Coordinates of N, CA and C in Angstrom, one line a residue:
G1 N -14.7 -2.0 49.9 CA -15.7 -2.3 48.9 C -15.1 -2.9 47.7
C2 N -15.9 -3.5 46.8 CA -15.3 -4.1 45.6 C -15.2 -3.0 44.5
R3 N -14.1 -3.2 43.8 CA -13.8 -2.2 42.7 C -14.1 -2.8 41.4
M4 N -14.5 -1.9 40.5 CA -14.8 -2.3 39.1 C -13.4 -2.6 38.5
P5 N -13.4 -3.5 37.5 CA -12.1 -3.7 36.8 C -11.8 -2.5 36.0
A6 N -10.5 -2.2 35.9 CA -10.1 -1.0 35.1 C -10.5 -1.2 33.7
K7 N -10.9 -0.1 33.1 CA -11.2 -0.2 31.6 C -9.9 -0.4 30.8
K8 N -10.1 -1.2 29.8 CA -8.9 -1.4 28.9 C -8.5 -0.2 28.2
Q9 N -7.3 0.3 28.4 CA -6.8 1.5 27.7 C -6.0 1.0 26.5
I10 N -6.4 1.6 25.3 CA -5.6 1.4 24.1 C -5.1 2.7 23.6
P11 N -3.8 2.8 23.4 CA -3.3 4.1 22.9 C -3.9 4.5 21.6
R12 N -4.0 5.8 21.5 CA -4.6 6.4 20.3 C -3.9 6.0 19.0
D13 N -2.6 6.0 19.1 CA -1.8 5.6 17.8 C -2.0 4.2 17.4
K14 N -2.3 3.3 18.4 CA -2.5 1.9 18.1 C -3.9 1.7 17.4
I15 N -4.9 2.5 17.8 CA -6.2 2.5 17.2 C -6.1 3.1 15.8
L16 N -5.3 4.2 15.7 CA -5.1 4.8 14.3 C -4.4 3.8 13.4
A17 N -3.4 3.1 13.9 CA -2.7 2.1 13.0 C -3.6 1.0 12.6
A18 N -4.5 0.6 13.4 CA -5.5 -0.5 13.1 C -6.5 0.1 12.0
A19 N -6.9 1.3 12.2 CA -7.8 1.9 11.3 C -7.2 2.1 9.9
F20 N -5.9 2.4 9.9 CA -5.2 2.6 8.7 C -5.0 1.3 7.9
E21 N -4.8 0.2 8.7 CA -4.8 -1.2 8.1 C -6.1 -1.5 7.4
L22 N -7.2 -1.2 8.1 CA -8.6 -1.5 7.6 C -8.8 -0.6 6.3
L23 N -8.3 0.6 6.4 CA -8.5 1.5 5.2 C -7.8 1.0 4.0
R24 N -6.5 0.5 4.2 CA -5.7 0.0 3.1 C -6.3 -1.3 2.5
E25 N -7.0 -2.1 3.4 CA -7.6 -3.3 2.9 C -8.9 -3.1 2.2
G26 N -9.7 -2.3 2.8 CA -11.1 -2.2 2.3 C -11.7 -0.9 2.0
G27 N -10.9 0.1 2.1 CA -11.4 1.5 1.9 C -12.1 2.0 3.1
I28 N -12.5 3.3 3.0 CA -13.1 4.0 4.2 C -14.4 3.3 4.6
E29 N -15.1 2.6 3.7 CA -16.3 1.9 4.1 C -16.0 0.8 5.1
A30 N -14.8 0.3 5.1 CA -14.4 -0.8 6.0 C -14.0 -0.3 7.4
V31 N -13.8 1.0 7.5 CA -13.4 1.6 8.8 C -14.6 2.0 9.6
N32 N -15.0 1.2 10.6 CA -16.0 1.6 11.6 C -15.6 1.0 12.9
V33 N -16.4 1.5 13.9 CA -16.0 1.2 15.3 C -16.0 -0.3 15.6
K34 N -17.1 -1.0 15.1 CA -17.2 -2.4 15.3 C -16.0 -3.2 14.8
A35 N -15.6 -2.8 13.5 CA -14.5 -3.5 12.8 C -13.2 -3.2 13.6
L36 N -13.1 -2.0 14.1 CA -11.9 -1.6 14.8 C -11.8 -2.4 16.1
A37 N -12.9 -2.5 16.8 CA -12.9 -3.3 18.1 C -12.5 -4.7 17.8
R38 N -13.1 -5.3 16.7 CA -12.7 -6.7 16.4 C -11.2 -6.8 16.1
R39 N -10.7 -5.9 15.3 CA -9.3 -5.9 14.9 C -8.4 -5.7 16.2
L40 N -8.8 -4.9 17.1 CA -8.0 -4.6 18.3 C -8.3 -5.6 19.4
N41 N -9.3 -6.4 19.2 CA -9.7 -7.3 20.2 C -10.1 -6.7 21.5
C42 N -11.0 -5.7 21.4 CA -11.4 -4.9 22.6 C -12.9 -4.5 22.4
S43 N -13.5 -3.9 23.4 CA -14.8 -3.4 23.2 C -14.7 -2.1 22.4
T44 N -15.9 -1.5 22.1 CA -15.9 -0.3 21.3 C -15.5 0.9 22.2
Q45 N -15.6 0.8 23.5 CA -15.4 1.9 24.4 C -14.0 2.6 24.3
P46 N -12.9 1.8 24.3 CA -11.6 2.5 24.2 C -11.5 3.3 22.9
I47 N -12.2 2.9 21.8 CA -12.1 3.6 20.6 C -12.8 4.9 20.7
Y48 N -14.0 4.9 21.3 CA -14.7 6.2 21.6 C -14.0 7.1 22.5
L49 N -13.2 6.6 23.4 CA -12.4 7.4 24.2 C -11.3 8.2 23.5
S50 N -10.8 7.6 22.4 CA -9.7 8.3 21.6 C -10.3 9.1 20.5
F51 N -11.4 8.6 19.9 CA -12.0 9.3 18.8 C -13.5 9.3 19.1
S52 N -14.0 10.5 19.6 CA -15.4 10.6 19.9 C -16.3 10.6 18.7
R53 N -15.7 11.1 17.6 CA -16.5 11.2 16.4 C -15.8 10.5 15.2
M54 N -16.6 9.9 14.3 CA -16.0 9.3 13.2 C -15.2 10.3 12.3
E55 N -15.7 11.5 12.3 CA -15.1 12.6 11.5 C -13.6 12.9 12.0
E56 N -13.5 12.8 13.3 CA -12.2 13.0 13.9 C -11.2 11.9 13.5
L57 N -11.7 10.6 13.4 CA -10.9 9.5 12.9 C -10.6 9.7 11.5
R58 N -11.5 10.1 10.7 CA -11.3 10.3 9.3 C -10.2 11.3 9.0
S59 N -10.3 12.4 9.7 CA -9.2 13.4 9.4 C -7.8 13.0 9.9
A60 N -7.8 12.2 11.0 CA -6.5 11.6 11.4 C -6.0 10.6 10.3
L61 N -7.0 9.9 9.7 CA -6.6 9.0 8.6 C -6.1 9.7 7.4
V62 N -6.7 10.9 7.1 CA -6.2 11.6 6.0 C -4.7 12.0 6.1
S63 N -4.4 12.5 7.3 CA -3.0 12.9 7.4 C -2.0 11.7 7.5
E64 N -2.5 10.6 8.1 CA -1.8 9.3 8.1 C -1.5 8.9 6.6
A65 N -2.6 8.9 5.8 CA -2.5 8.5 4.4 C -1.6 9.4 3.6
V66 N -1.7 10.7 3.8 CA -0.9 11.6 3.1 C 0.6 11.4 3.4
T67 N 0.9 11.2 4.7 CA 2.3 10.9 5.1 C 2.8 9.6 4.4
Y68 N 2.0 8.6 4.4 CA 2.3 7.3 3.8 C 2.6 7.5 2.3
F69 N 1.6 8.2 1.7 CA 1.7 8.5 0.2 C 3.0 9.2 -0.1
L70 N 3.4 10.3 0.6 CA 4.6 11.0 0.3 C 5.8 10.2 0.5
R71 N 5.8 9.3 1.6 CA 6.9 8.4 1.8 C 7.1 7.4 0.6
R72 N 5.9 6.9 0.2 CA 6.0 5.9 -1.0 C 6.5 6.6 -2.2
L73 N 6.1 7.9 -2.4 CA 6.6 8.6 -3.6 C 8.0 9.1 -3.4
G74 N 8.6 8.9 -2.2 CA 10.0 9.3 -2.0 C 10.1 10.8 -2.0
F75 N 9.1 11.5 -1.5 CA 9.2 13.0 -1.4 C 10.0 13.4 -0.2
D76 N 10.9 14.3 -0.4 CA 11.7 14.9 0.7 C 11.7 16.4 0.4
L77 N 11.4 17.1 1.4 CA 11.3 18.6 1.3 C 12.5 19.2 0.7
E78 N 13.7 18.7 1.2 CA 15.0 19.3 0.7 C 15.2 18.8 -0.7
A79 N 15.2 17.5 -0.9 CA 15.6 16.9 -2.2 C 14.4 17.0 -3.3
G80 N 13.2 17.2 -2.8 CA 12.1 17.2 -3.7 C 11.9 15.7 -4.2
G81 N 11.9 15.6 -5.5 CA 11.9 14.2 -6.1 C 10.5 13.6 -6.3
A82 N 9.4 14.2 -5.9 CA 8.1 13.6 -6.1 C 7.3 14.6 -6.9
H83 N 6.4 14.0 -7.8 CA 5.5 14.8 -8.5 C 4.1 14.2 -8.5
L84 N 3.1 14.9 -8.6 CA 1.8 14.4 -8.7 C 1.5 14.0 -10.1
Y85 N 2.4 14.4 -11.0 CA 2.2 13.9 -12.4 C 3.4 13.0 -12.7
G86 N 3.3 11.8 -12.7 CA 4.4 10.9 -13.0 C 4.1 9.5 -12.7
M87 N 5.0 8.6 -13.0 CA 4.8 7.2 -12.8 C 4.6 6.7 -11.4
D88 N 5.2 7.4 -10.4 CA 5.0 7.0 -9.0 C 3.6 7.2 -8.6
Y89 N 2.9 8.2 -9.1 CA 1.5 8.5 -8.7 C 0.7 7.3 -9.2
I90 N 0.9 6.9 -10.5 CA 0.2 5.8 -11.1 C 0.5 4.5 -10.4
R91 N 1.8 4.3 -10.1 CA 2.1 3.0 -9.4 C 1.4 2.9 -8.1
F92 N 1.4 4.1 -7.4 CA 0.7 4.1 -6.1 C -0.8 3.7 -6.2
A93 N -1.4 4.3 -7.3 CA -2.8 4.0 -7.5 C -3.0 2.5 -7.8
R94 N -2.1 1.9 -8.4 CA -2.2 0.4 -8.7 C -2.0 -0.4 -7.5
E95 N -0.9 -0.1 -6.7 CA -0.5 -0.9 -5.6 C -1.3 -0.6 -4.3
E96 N -1.8 0.6 -4.2 CA -2.5 1.0 -3.0 C -3.9 1.6 -3.4
S97 N -4.6 0.7 -4.1 CA -5.8 1.3 -4.7 C -6.8 1.9 -3.7
E98 N -7.0 1.2 -2.6 CA -8.0 1.7 -1.6 C -7.5 3.1 -1.0
L99 N -6.2 3.2 -0.7 CA -5.7 4.4 -0.2 C -5.8 5.5 -1.3
F100 N -5.5 5.2 -2.5 CA -5.5 6.1 -3.6 C -7.0 6.7 -3.7
K101 N -7.9 5.8 -3.7 CA -9.3 6.2 -3.8 C -9.7 7.1 -2.6
F102 N -9.2 6.7 -1.4 CA -9.5 7.5 -0.2 C -9.0 8.9 -0.4
L103 N -7.7 9.0 -0.9 CA -7.1 10.3 -1.0 C -7.6 11.1 -2.1
F104 N -7.7 10.5 -3.3 CA -7.9 11.3 -4.5 C -9.3 11.1 -5.2
M105 N -10.1 10.2 -4.7 CA -11.3 9.9 -5.4 C -12.5 10.0 -4.4
R106 N -12.3 10.9 -3.4 CA -13.4 11.0 -2.4 C -14.1 12.3 -2.8
R107 N -15.4 12.3 -2.6 CA -16.2 13.5 -2.8 C -15.6 14.8 -2.1
N108 N -15.5 15.8 -2.8 CA -15.0 17.1 -2.3 C -13.6 17.0 -1.7
A109 N -12.8 16.1 -2.1 CA -11.4 15.9 -1.5 C -10.4 16.8 -2.2
F110 N -10.7 17.3 -3.3 CA -9.7 18.0 -4.1 C -9.0 19.2 -3.4
E111 N -9.8 20.1 -2.8 CA -9.2 21.2 -2.0 C -8.4 20.7 -0.8
E112 N -8.9 19.7 -0.1 CA -8.2 19.2 1.0 C -6.9 18.6 0.6
M113 N -6.8 17.9 -0.5 CA -5.6 17.3 -1.0 C -4.6 18.3 -1.5
K114 N -5.2 19.3 -2.2 CA -4.3 20.4 -2.7 C -3.6 21.1 -1.5
S115 N -4.3 21.3 -0.4 CA -3.6 21.9 0.7 C -2.7 21.0 1.4
A116 N -3.1 19.7 1.5 CA -2.2 18.7 2.2 C -0.9 18.5 1.4
L117 N -1.0 18.6 0.1 CA 0.2 18.3 -0.8 C 0.9 19.6 -1.3
K118 N 0.6 20.7 -0.6 CA 1.1 22.0 -1.0 C 2.6 21.9 -1.2
P119 N 3.4 21.3 -0.3 CA 4.9 21.3 -0.5 C 5.3 20.6 -1.8
V120 N 4.6 19.5 -2.1 CA 5.0 18.8 -3.4 C 4.6 19.7 -4.6
I121 N 3.4 20.3 -4.5 CA 2.9 21.1 -5.7 C 3.8 22.3 -5.9
E122 N 4.2 23.0 -4.8 CA 5.1 24.2 -4.9 C 6.4 23.8 -5.5
R123 N 6.9 22.7 -5.0 CA 8.2 22.2 -5.5 C 8.2 21.9 -7.0
S124 N 7.1 21.2 -7.4 CA 7.0 20.9 -8.8 C 6.8 22.1 -9.7
M125 N 6.1 23.1 -9.1 CA 5.9 24.3 -9.9 C 7.2 25.1 -10.0
A126 N 8.0 25.1 -9.0 CA 9.3 25.8 -9.1 C 10.1 25.2 -10.2
Q127 N 10.1 23.8 -10.3 CA 10.8 23.2 -11.3 C 10.3 23.5 -12.7
L128 N 9.0 23.5 -12.8 CA 8.4 23.9 -14.1 C 8.7 25.3 -14.5
M129 N 8.7 26.2 -13.5 CA 9.0 27.6 -13.8 C 10.4 27.8 -14.4
E130 N 11.3 27.0 -13.7 CA 12.7 27.0 -14.2 C 12.9 26.4 -15.5
R131 N 12.3 25.2 -15.7 CA 12.5 24.4 -16.9 C 12.0 25.2 -18.1
Y132 N 10.8 25.8 -18.0 CA 10.1 26.4 -19.1 C 10.2 27.9 -19.1
R133 N 10.9 28.5 -18.1 CA 11.0 29.9 -18.0 C 9.6 30.6 -18.0
I134 N 8.7 30.1 -17.1 CA 7.4 30.7 -17.0 C 7.1 31.2 -15.6
G135 N 6.1 32.0 -15.5 CA 5.7 32.6 -14.2 C 4.9 31.6 -13.3
H136 N 4.7 32.1 -12.1 CA 4.0 31.3 -11.1 C 2.6 30.8 -11.5
E137 N 1.9 31.7 -12.1 CA 0.5 31.4 -12.4 C 0.4 30.4 -13.6
E138 N 1.3 30.6 -14.5 CA 1.4 29.7 -15.7 C 1.8 28.3 -15.2
A139 N 2.8 28.3 -14.3 CA 3.3 27.0 -13.8 C 2.2 26.3 -13.0
H140 N 1.4 27.0 -12.3 CA 0.3 26.4 -11.6 C -0.7 25.8 -12.5
H141 N -1.0 26.5 -13.6 CA -1.9 25.9 -14.6 C -1.3 24.7 -15.3
F142 N -0.1 24.8 -15.6 CA 0.6 23.7 -16.3 C 0.7 22.5 -15.3
H143 N 1.0 22.7 -14.1 CA 1.1 21.6 -13.1 C -0.3 20.9 -13.0
D144 N -1.4 21.7 -12.9 CA -2.7 21.1 -12.7 C -3.1 20.3 -14.0
Q145 N -2.7 20.8 -15.2 CA -3.0 20.0 -16.4 C -2.3 18.7 -16.4
L146 N -1.0 18.7 -16.0 CA -0.2 17.5 -16.0 C -0.8 16.5 -14.9
W147 N -1.2 17.1 -13.8 CA -1.7 16.3 -12.7 C -3.1 15.6 -13.1
M148 N -3.9 16.4 -13.8 CA -5.2 15.9 -14.2 C -5.0 14.7 -15.2
H149 N -4.1 14.9 -16.1 CA -3.9 13.9 -17.1 C -3.4 12.6 -16.4
T150 N -2.4 12.8 -15.5 CA -1.9 11.6 -14.7 C -3.0 11.0 -13.9
H151 N -3.8 11.8 -13.3 CA -4.8 11.3 -12.4 C -5.8 10.5 -13.2
G152 N -6.1 10.9 -14.4 CA -7.1 10.1 -15.2 C -6.6 8.6 -15.4
I153 N -5.3 8.5 -15.7 CA -4.7 7.2 -15.9 C -4.7 6.4 -14.5
A154 N -4.3 7.2 -13.5 CA -4.2 6.6 -12.1 C -5.6 6.1 -11.7
A155 N -6.6 6.9 -11.9 CA -8.0 6.5 -11.5 C -8.4 5.2 -12.2
M156 N -8.0 5.1 -13.5 CA -8.3 3.9 -14.2 C -7.5 2.7 -13.6
A157 N -6.3 2.9 -13.2 CA -5.5 1.9 -12.6 C -6.1 1.5 -11.3
A158 N -6.5 2.4 -10.5 CA -7.0 2.2 -9.1 C -8.3 1.4 -9.1
T159 N -9.1 1.6 -10.1 CA -10.4 0.9 -10.2 C -10.3 -0.3 -11.1
S160 N -9.1 -0.7 -11.5 CA -8.9 -1.8 -12.4 C -9.8 -1.7 -13.7
Y161 N -10.0 -0.4 -14.1 CA -10.8 -0.1 -15.2 C -10.1 -0.7 -16.5
C162 N -8.8 -0.5 -16.4 CA -8.0 -1.1 -17.5 C -6.6 -1.3 -16.9
D163 N -5.9 -2.2 -17.5 CA -4.5 -2.5 -17.0 C -3.6 -2.2 -18.1
W164 N -3.1 -1.0 -18.2 CA -2.2 -0.6 -19.2 C -0.8 -1.1 -18.9
D165 N -0.1 -1.3 -20.0 CA 1.3 -1.7 -19.8 C 2.0 -0.4 -19.4
M166 N 2.9 -0.5 -18.4 CA 3.5 0.6 -17.8 C 4.5 1.4 -18.7
E167 N 5.0 0.7 -19.7 CA 5.9 1.4 -20.7 C 5.1 2.3 -21.5
K168 N 3.9 1.9 -21.9 CA 3.0 2.7 -22.7 C 2.6 4.0 -21.8
V169 N 2.3 3.7 -20.6 CA 1.9 4.8 -19.7 C 3.0 5.9 -19.6
K170 N 4.3 5.4 -19.4 CA 5.4 6.3 -19.3 C 5.5 7.1 -20.5
R171 N 5.3 6.5 -21.7 CA 5.4 7.2 -23.0 C 4.3 8.3 -23.0
M172 N 3.1 7.9 -22.6 CA 2.0 8.9 -22.6 C 2.2 10.1 -21.8
L173 N 2.8 9.9 -20.6 CA 3.1 11.0 -19.7 C 4.1 11.9 -20.3
A174 N 5.1 11.3 -20.8 CA 6.2 12.1 -21.4 C 5.7 13.0 -22.6
E175 N 4.8 12.3 -23.4 CA 4.2 13.0 -24.6 C 3.3 14.1 -24.1
C176 N 2.6 13.9 -23.1 CA 1.7 14.9 -22.6 C 2.5 16.2 -22.2
E177 N 3.5 16.0 -21.4 CA 4.3 17.2 -21.0 C 4.9 17.8 -22.3
T178 N 5.4 17.1 -23.2 CA 6.0 17.6 -24.4 C 5.0 18.5 -25.2
Y179 N 3.8 17.9 -25.4 CA 2.8 18.6 -26.2 C 2.3 19.9 -25.4
L180 N 2.1 19.7 -24.1 CA 1.6 20.9 -23.4 C 2.6 22.0 -23.2
S181 N 3.9 21.6 -23.3 CA 5.0 22.6 -23.1 C 5.3 23.3 -24.4
R182 N 4.8 22.9 -25.5 CA 5.1 23.5 -26.8 C 4.8 25.0 -26.8
K183 N 3.8 25.4 -26.1 CA 3.4 26.8 -26.1 C 4.4 27.7 -25.4
Y184 N 5.3 27.1 -24.6 CA 6.3 27.8 -23.9 C 7.6 27.9 -24.7
Q185 N 7.7 27.1 -25.7 CA 9.0 27.1 -26.5 C 9.0 28.4 -27.4
V186 N 10.2 29.0 -27.3 CA 10.4 30.2 -28.1 C 10.8 29.9 -29.5

């Protein structure tokens, strides 16, 4: 008898990589099955085989984006080196605005991001505890204040709301930490 041609198999990681490209270019709105099929030059079927639901693809994209973000920030679990309050965060927002918006400006994403970035946050808190001789809870509060301040500037950068000169931004971040830390000085 005649056999049907074999269905085109596309590895899951190849689909994910294409979805990640679309995300970087046009944000999460640009990521859909039709656009993916076009990008991969295939029918929609192989995509549905790997990701039966859009939600499944979205959460795969979150961990892909977090990994990319941490690599861009130069975070290393041993060496540390990255903060959510700092120039790298703002630079990332400027250079990867769609990814930044996907990670940090998505409805209800705060808790998800806090848990995804736990190692970075813990690391930064440990440094704050040491530098200012404060307890865990106080360091948590201090960290979030610094992050919120940085995030405000980053959000403006990501949306091209304004284009500040980076030297000015660096000064603002340093001043923010100085002012907020005054209450810990003996």
